[in-house]
Amino acid sequence: MRPPFAVQSVEATATVDLASLTFQIRSDRIGALADGGIAIVDFKTGRAERPGQWLDPRPRATQLGMYVLAERNAQPDIEVRAAAYAQLRPDAVAAVGLAADANAWPALTRVSACKLDGWQALEVWWRSQLGALASEIASGNGIVSPRQSPLACRTCCLQPLCRIQSVRNLVEQSLDDE
Ligand code: SF4
């Protein structure tokens, strides 16, 4: 259940500067909340990542983070109060995301549940974490480092093209030889 809001924009483009890079992004929907501020919504036909995982050491929901930072650039005087996936699965239609406070979007997880001191702290965290990732991209860092390795590799369709297993084999071989 979403709170009452008026659609402010659909597929609006905006930019966000991180490290030395400028990213152009297009958010699915931005809604103006009835009691002030905006909510950013991304439609998802797959399973949405739970907010409790968003602030993992390897960040998740980075797309929503980019949308929030881009809105901060585009409309600095307008408060972002929620960022959510609208999960559209036949077996699980739900809004999944973070809200600044209980009124912003009651169905979402409060940002304080992520041990952050308010929405501004979330934006600071996103800018720091996404900035670090942008720095890696800008410096040409191409290290293959999948999340939940090697679990993710077991179901990956890119195995025939990927060299990570041969690298693992070499590492195991050198350890055996020691
Ligand atoms: S097999 Fe390669 S491409 Fe696929 S998840 Fe593992 S490291 Fe990534």
PDB file of C-alpha atoms and ligand atoms in Angstrom:
ATOM      1  CA  MET A   1       0.000   0.000   0.000  1.00  0.00           C
ATOM      2  CA  ARG A   2       1.492   3.327  -1.004  1.00  0.00           C
ATOM      3  CA  PRO A   3       0.671   6.699   0.528  1.00  0.00           C
ATOM      4  CA  PRO A   4      -1.247   9.264  -1.521  1.00  0.00           C
ATOM      5  CA  PHE A   5       1.024  10.985  -3.972  1.00  0.00           C
ATOM      6  CA  ALA A   6       0.821  12.765  -7.282  1.00  0.00           C
ATOM      7  CA  VAL A   7       3.004  11.532 -10.085  1.00  0.00           C
ATOM      8  CA  GLN A   8       5.672  14.179 -10.511  1.00  0.00           C
ATOM      9  CA  SER A   9       7.594  12.577 -13.352  1.00  0.00           C
ATOM     10  CA  VAL A  10       7.879   9.367 -15.341  1.00  0.00           C
ATOM     11  CA  GLU A  11      11.194   8.243 -16.815  1.00  0.00           C
ATOM     12  CA  ALA A  12      12.800  11.598 -16.039  1.00  0.00           C
ATOM     13  CA  THR A  13      16.493  11.884 -16.822  1.00  0.00           C
ATOM     14  CA  ALA A  14      19.004  13.393 -14.427  1.00  0.00           C
ATOM     15  CA  THR A  15      22.729  13.279 -13.817  1.00  0.00           C
ATOM     16  CA  VAL A  16      24.895  12.434 -10.862  1.00  0.00           C
ATOM     17  CA  ASP A  17      28.620  13.154 -10.531  1.00  0.00           C
ATOM     18  CA  LEU A  18      30.681  10.576  -8.673  1.00  0.00           C
ATOM     19  CA  ALA A  19      34.462  10.469  -8.578  1.00  0.00           C
ATOM     20  CA  SER A  20      35.459  11.904 -11.968  1.00  0.00           C
ATOM     21  CA  LEU A  21      32.466  10.447 -13.774  1.00  0.00           C
ATOM     22  CA  THR A  22      29.069  11.824 -14.725  1.00  0.00           C
ATOM     23  CA  PHE A  23      26.276   9.264 -14.856  1.00  0.00           C
ATOM     24  CA  GLN A  24      23.050   9.923 -16.689  1.00  0.00           C
ATOM     25  CA  ILE A  25      20.153   8.039 -15.199  1.00  0.00           C
ATOM     26  CA  ARG A  26      16.457   7.630 -15.923  1.00  0.00           C
ATOM     27  CA  SER A  27      14.184   6.913 -12.968  1.00  0.00           C
ATOM     28  CA  ASP A  28      10.929   5.008 -13.521  1.00  0.00           C
ATOM     29  CA  ARG A  29       8.740   7.250 -11.415  1.00  0.00           C
ATOM     30  CA  ILE A  30       8.966  10.114  -8.951  1.00  0.00           C
ATOM     31  CA  GLY A  31       5.929  10.875  -6.809  1.00  0.00           C
ATOM     32  CA  ALA A  32       5.226  14.037  -4.844  1.00  0.00           C
ATOM     33  CA  LEU A  33       4.055  12.984  -1.368  1.00  0.00           C
ATOM     34  CA  ALA A  34       0.905  14.645  -0.049  1.00  0.00           C
ATOM     35  CA  ASP A  35       2.654  15.856   3.112  1.00  0.00           C
ATOM     36  CA  GLY A  36       5.795  17.066   1.361  1.00  0.00           C
ATOM     37  CA  GLY A  37       8.877  15.656  -0.263  1.00  0.00           C
ATOM     38  CA  ILE A  38       9.128  12.993  -2.922  1.00  0.00           C
ATOM     39  CA  ALA A  39       9.268   9.217  -3.263  1.00  0.00           C
ATOM     40  CA  ILE A  40      11.391   7.509  -5.896  1.00  0.00           C
ATOM     41  CA  VAL A  41       9.996   4.299  -7.353  1.00  0.00           C
ATOM     42  CA  ASP A  42      11.654   1.683  -9.512  1.00  0.00           C
ATOM     43  CA  PHE A  43       9.463  -1.017 -11.053  1.00  0.00           C
ATOM     44  CA  LYS A  44      10.880  -4.511 -10.823  1.00  0.00           C
ATOM     45  CA  THR A  45       9.534  -7.739 -12.280  1.00  0.00           C
ATOM     46  CA  GLY A  46      12.136  -9.817 -10.427  1.00  0.00           C
ATOM     47  CA  ARG A  47      12.532 -10.198  -6.695  1.00  0.00           C
ATOM     48  CA  ALA A  48      13.483  -6.948  -5.007  1.00  0.00           C
ATOM     49  CA  GLU A  49      16.456  -6.887  -2.658  1.00  0.00           C
ATOM     50  CA  ARG A  50      15.377  -6.490   0.949  1.00  0.00           C
ATOM     51  CA  PRO A  51      16.300  -3.146   2.546  1.00  0.00           C
ATOM     52  CA  GLY A  52      18.197  -4.971   5.280  1.00  0.00           C
ATOM     53  CA  GLN A  53      20.734  -5.943   2.585  1.00  0.00           C
ATOM     54  CA  TRP A  54      21.032  -2.558   0.915  1.00  0.00           C
ATOM     55  CA  LEU A  55      23.840  -1.422   3.201  1.00  0.00           C
ATOM     56  CA  ASP A  56      25.894  -4.589   2.919  1.00  0.00           C
ATOM     57  CA  PRO A  57      29.648  -4.053   2.474  1.00  0.00           C
ATOM     58  CA  ARG A  58      28.960  -4.771  -1.191  1.00  0.00           C
ATOM     59  CA  PRO A  59      26.001  -2.391  -1.610  1.00  0.00           C
ATOM     60  CA  ARG A  60      22.694  -3.516  -3.074  1.00  0.00           C
ATOM     61  CA  ALA A  61      19.884  -1.411  -4.558  1.00  0.00           C
ATOM     62  CA  THR A  62      22.591   0.801  -6.018  1.00  0.00           C
ATOM     63  CA  GLN A  63      20.213   1.846  -8.785  1.00  0.00           C
ATOM     64  CA  LEU A  64      17.856   3.430  -6.257  1.00  0.00           C
ATOM     65  CA  GLY A  65      20.811   5.077  -4.564  1.00  0.00           C
ATOM     66  CA  MET A  66      21.829   6.636  -7.872  1.00  0.00           C
ATOM     67  CA  TYR A  67      18.290   7.906  -8.438  1.00  0.00           C
ATOM     68  CA  VAL A  68      18.246   9.501  -4.995  1.00  0.00           C
ATOM     69  CA  LEU A  69      21.616  11.202  -5.524  1.00  0.00           C
ATOM     70  CA  ALA A  70      20.517  12.416  -8.951  1.00  0.00           C
ATOM     71  CA  GLU A  71      17.373  13.933  -7.439  1.00  0.00           C
ATOM     72  CA  ARG A  72      19.501  15.633  -4.812  1.00  0.00           C
ATOM     73  CA  ASN A  73      21.375  17.272  -7.696  1.00  0.00           C
ATOM     74  CA  ALA A  74      18.303  18.089  -9.752  1.00  0.00           C
ATOM     75  CA  GLN A  75      16.095  19.405  -6.947  1.00  0.00           C
ATOM     76  CA  PRO A  76      18.330  20.246  -3.966  1.00  0.00           C
ATOM     77  CA  ASP A  77      15.523  21.952  -2.055  1.00  0.00           C
ATOM     78  CA  ILE A  78      13.115  19.029  -2.250  1.00  0.00           C
ATOM     79  CA  GLU A  79      13.417  16.324   0.356  1.00  0.00           C
ATOM     80  CA  VAL A  80      13.568  12.715  -0.799  1.00  0.00           C
ATOM     81  CA  ARG A  81      11.597  10.752   1.825  1.00  0.00           C
ATOM     82  CA  ALA A  82      11.339   7.308   0.289  1.00  0.00           C
ATOM     83  CA  ALA A  83      13.026   5.061  -2.242  1.00  0.00           C
ATOM     84  CA  ALA A  84      11.323   1.825  -3.178  1.00  0.00           C
ATOM     85  CA  TYR A  85      11.029  -1.000  -5.613  1.00  0.00           C
ATOM     86  CA  ALA A  86       7.505  -1.661  -6.825  1.00  0.00           C
ATOM     87  CA  GLN A  87       7.877  -5.424  -7.111  1.00  0.00           C
ATOM     88  CA  LEU A  88       5.486  -6.740  -9.752  1.00  0.00           C
ATOM     89  CA  ARG A  89       5.649 -10.515  -9.507  1.00  0.00           C
ATOM     90  CA  PRO A  90       2.517 -12.639  -9.974  1.00  0.00           C
ATOM     91  CA  ASP A  91       3.196 -14.288  -6.614  1.00  0.00           C
ATOM     92  CA  ALA A  92       4.493 -11.234  -4.775  1.00  0.00           C
ATOM     93  CA  VAL A  93       3.264  -7.741  -5.575  1.00  0.00           C
ATOM     94  CA  ALA A  94       4.763  -5.450  -2.967  1.00  0.00           C
ATOM     95  CA  ALA A  95       6.519  -2.196  -2.254  1.00  0.00           C
ATOM     96  CA  VAL A  96      10.002  -2.847  -0.887  1.00  0.00           C
ATOM     97  CA  GLY A  97      12.237  -0.041   0.234  1.00  0.00           C
ATOM     98  CA  LEU A  98      13.242   2.561   2.756  1.00  0.00           C
ATOM     99  CA  ALA A  99      11.342   5.558   4.069  1.00  0.00           C
ATOM    100  CA  ALA A 100      12.601   8.515   6.054  1.00  0.00           C
ATOM    101  CA  ASP A 101       9.767   8.342   8.580  1.00  0.00           C
ATOM    102  CA  ALA A 102       6.547   6.522   9.403  1.00  0.00           C
ATOM    103  CA  ASN A 103       4.353   8.987   7.497  1.00  0.00           C
ATOM    104  CA  ALA A 104       6.338   9.022   4.290  1.00  0.00           C
ATOM    105  CA  TRP A 105       5.327   5.496   3.249  1.00  0.00           C
ATOM    106  CA  PRO A 106       4.122   3.293   6.104  1.00  0.00           C
ATOM    107  CA  ALA A 107       4.609   0.008   4.229  1.00  0.00           C
ATOM    108  CA  LEU A 108       8.333   0.590   3.792  1.00  0.00           C
ATOM    109  CA  THR A 109      11.147  -0.060   6.236  1.00  0.00           C
ATOM    110  CA  ARG A 110      12.141   2.966   8.276  1.00  0.00           C
ATOM    111  CA  VAL A 111      15.680   4.098   7.587  1.00  0.00           C
ATOM    112  CA  SER A 112      16.361   4.043  11.329  1.00  0.00           C
ATOM    113  CA  ALA A 113      15.975   0.231  11.186  1.00  0.00           C
ATOM    114  CA  CYS A 114      19.233   0.179   9.196  1.00  0.00           C
ATOM    115  CA  LYS A 115      21.066   1.759  12.127  1.00  0.00           C
ATOM    116  CA  LEU A 116      21.377   5.048  10.274  1.00  0.00           C
ATOM    117  CA  ASP A 117      20.745   8.373  11.902  1.00  0.00           C
ATOM    118  CA  GLY A 118      18.108   9.614   9.481  1.00  0.00           C
ATOM    119  CA  TRP A 119      17.645   9.935   5.742  1.00  0.00           C
ATOM    120  CA  GLN A 120      20.530  12.355   5.313  1.00  0.00           C
ATOM    121  CA  ALA A 121      22.856   9.701   6.704  1.00  0.00           C
ATOM    122  CA  LEU A 122      21.577   7.289   4.057  1.00  0.00           C
ATOM    123  CA  GLU A 123      22.342   9.792   1.308  1.00  0.00           C
ATOM    124  CA  VAL A 124      25.816  10.364   2.757  1.00  0.00           C
ATOM    125  CA  TRP A 125      26.350   6.581   2.873  1.00  0.00           C
ATOM    126  CA  TRP A 126      25.209   6.173  -0.735  1.00  0.00           C
ATOM    127  CA  ARG A 127      27.441   9.015  -1.922  1.00  0.00           C
ATOM    128  CA  SER A 128      30.424   7.480  -0.158  1.00  0.00           C
ATOM    129  CA  GLN A 129      29.829   3.881  -1.251  1.00  0.00           C
ATOM    130  CA  LEU A 130      28.747   4.620  -4.808  1.00  0.00           C
ATOM    131  CA  GLY A 131      31.565   7.139  -5.095  1.00  0.00           C
ATOM    132  CA  ALA A 132      34.045   4.412  -4.154  1.00  0.00           C
ATOM    133  CA  LEU A 133      32.604   2.132  -6.843  1.00  0.00           C
ATOM    134  CA  ALA A 134      32.757   4.964  -9.382  1.00  0.00           C
ATOM    135  CA  SER A 135      36.416   5.517  -8.477  1.00  0.00           C
ATOM    136  CA  GLU A 136      37.115   1.854  -9.214  1.00  0.00           C
ATOM    137  CA  ILE A 137      35.431   2.178 -12.603  1.00  0.00           C
ATOM    138  CA  ALA A 138      37.293   5.408 -13.364  1.00  0.00           C
ATOM    139  CA  SER A 139      40.644   3.828 -12.482  1.00  0.00           C
ATOM    140  CA  GLY A 140      39.982   0.797 -14.679  1.00  0.00           C
ATOM    141  CA  ASN A 141      39.743  -1.615 -11.786  1.00  0.00           C
ATOM    142  CA  GLY A 142      38.287  -4.728 -13.408  1.00  0.00           C
ATOM    143  CA  ILE A 143      38.859  -7.304 -10.715  1.00  0.00           C
ATOM    144  CA  VAL A 144      36.278 -10.064 -10.911  1.00  0.00           C
ATOM    145  CA  SER A 145      34.831 -10.276  -7.446  1.00  0.00           C
ATOM    146  CA  PRO A 146      31.296 -11.676  -7.420  1.00  0.00           C
ATOM    147  CA  ARG A 147      29.133 -11.275  -4.368  1.00  0.00           C
ATOM    148  CA  GLN A 148      28.712 -14.528  -2.409  1.00  0.00           C
ATOM    149  CA  SER A 149      31.526 -16.192  -4.322  1.00  0.00           C
ATOM    150  CA  PRO A 150      31.565 -19.021  -5.269  1.00  0.00           C
ATOM    151  CA  LEU A 151      27.812 -19.431  -4.765  1.00  0.00           C
ATOM    152  CA  ALA A 152      26.901 -16.892  -7.442  1.00  0.00           C
ATOM    153  CA  CYS A 153      29.135 -18.638  -9.991  1.00  0.00           C
ATOM    154  CA  ARG A 154      27.286 -21.947  -9.705  1.00  0.00           C
ATOM    155  CA  THR A 155      24.194 -20.601 -11.412  1.00  0.00           C
ATOM    156  CA  CYS A 156      25.887 -18.046 -13.653  1.00  0.00           C
ATOM    157  CA  CYS A 157      25.293 -18.442 -17.396  1.00  0.00           C
ATOM    158  CA  LEU A 158      28.666 -16.810 -18.136  1.00  0.00           C
ATOM    159  CA  GLN A 159      30.738 -19.679 -16.763  1.00  0.00           C
ATOM    160  CA  PRO A 160      31.971 -20.782 -20.225  1.00  0.00           C
ATOM    161  CA  LEU A 161      33.385 -17.293 -20.810  1.00  0.00           C
ATOM    162  CA  CYS A 162      34.666 -16.542 -17.340  1.00  0.00           C
ATOM    163  CA  ARG A 163      38.182 -17.367 -16.134  1.00  0.00           C
ATOM    164  CA  ILE A 164      37.531 -17.170 -12.408  1.00  0.00           C
ATOM    165  CA  GLN A 165      37.397 -20.945 -11.953  1.00  0.00           C
ATOM    166  CA  SER A 166      40.739 -21.422 -13.697  1.00  0.00           C
ATOM    167  CA  VAL A 167      42.194 -18.741 -11.394  1.00  0.00           C
ATOM    168  CA  ARG A 168      40.728 -20.562  -8.383  1.00  0.00           C
ATOM    169  CA  ASN A 169      42.261 -23.810  -9.616  1.00  0.00           C
ATOM    170  CA  LEU A 170      45.678 -22.147  -9.917  1.00  0.00           C
ATOM    171  CA  VAL A 171      45.407 -20.763  -6.377  1.00  0.00           C
ATOM    172  CA  GLU A 172      44.384 -24.164  -4.992  1.00  0.00           C
ATOM    173  CA  GLN A 173      47.220 -25.834  -6.897  1.00  0.00           C
ATOM    174  CA  SER A 174      49.806 -23.412  -5.503  1.00  0.00           C
ATOM    175  CA  LEU A 175      48.460 -23.963  -1.969  1.00  0.00           C
ATOM    176  CA  ASP A 176      48.717 -27.746  -2.444  1.00  0.00           C
ATOM    177  CA  ASP A 177      52.320 -27.363  -3.622  1.00  0.00           C
ATOM    178  CA  GLU A 178      53.371 -25.430  -0.521  1.00  0.00           C
TER     179      GLU A 178
HETATM  180  S1  SF4 B   1      31.164 -17.226 -13.221  1.00  0.00           S
HETATM  181 FE1  SF4 B   1      32.352 -15.351 -13.584  1.00  0.00          FE
HETATM  182  S2  SF4 B   1      30.877 -13.886 -14.454  1.00  0.00           S
HETATM  183 FE2  SF4 B   1      29.683 -15.519 -13.426  1.00  0.00          FE
HETATM  184  S3  SF4 B   1      29.340 -14.785 -11.316  1.00  0.00           S
HETATM  185 FE3  SF4 B   1      31.227 -16.029 -11.285  1.00  0.00          FE
HETATM  186  S4  SF4 B   1      32.859 -14.490 -11.562  1.00  0.00           S
HETATM  187 FE4  SF4 B   1      30.957 -13.492 -12.216  1.00  0.00          FE
END
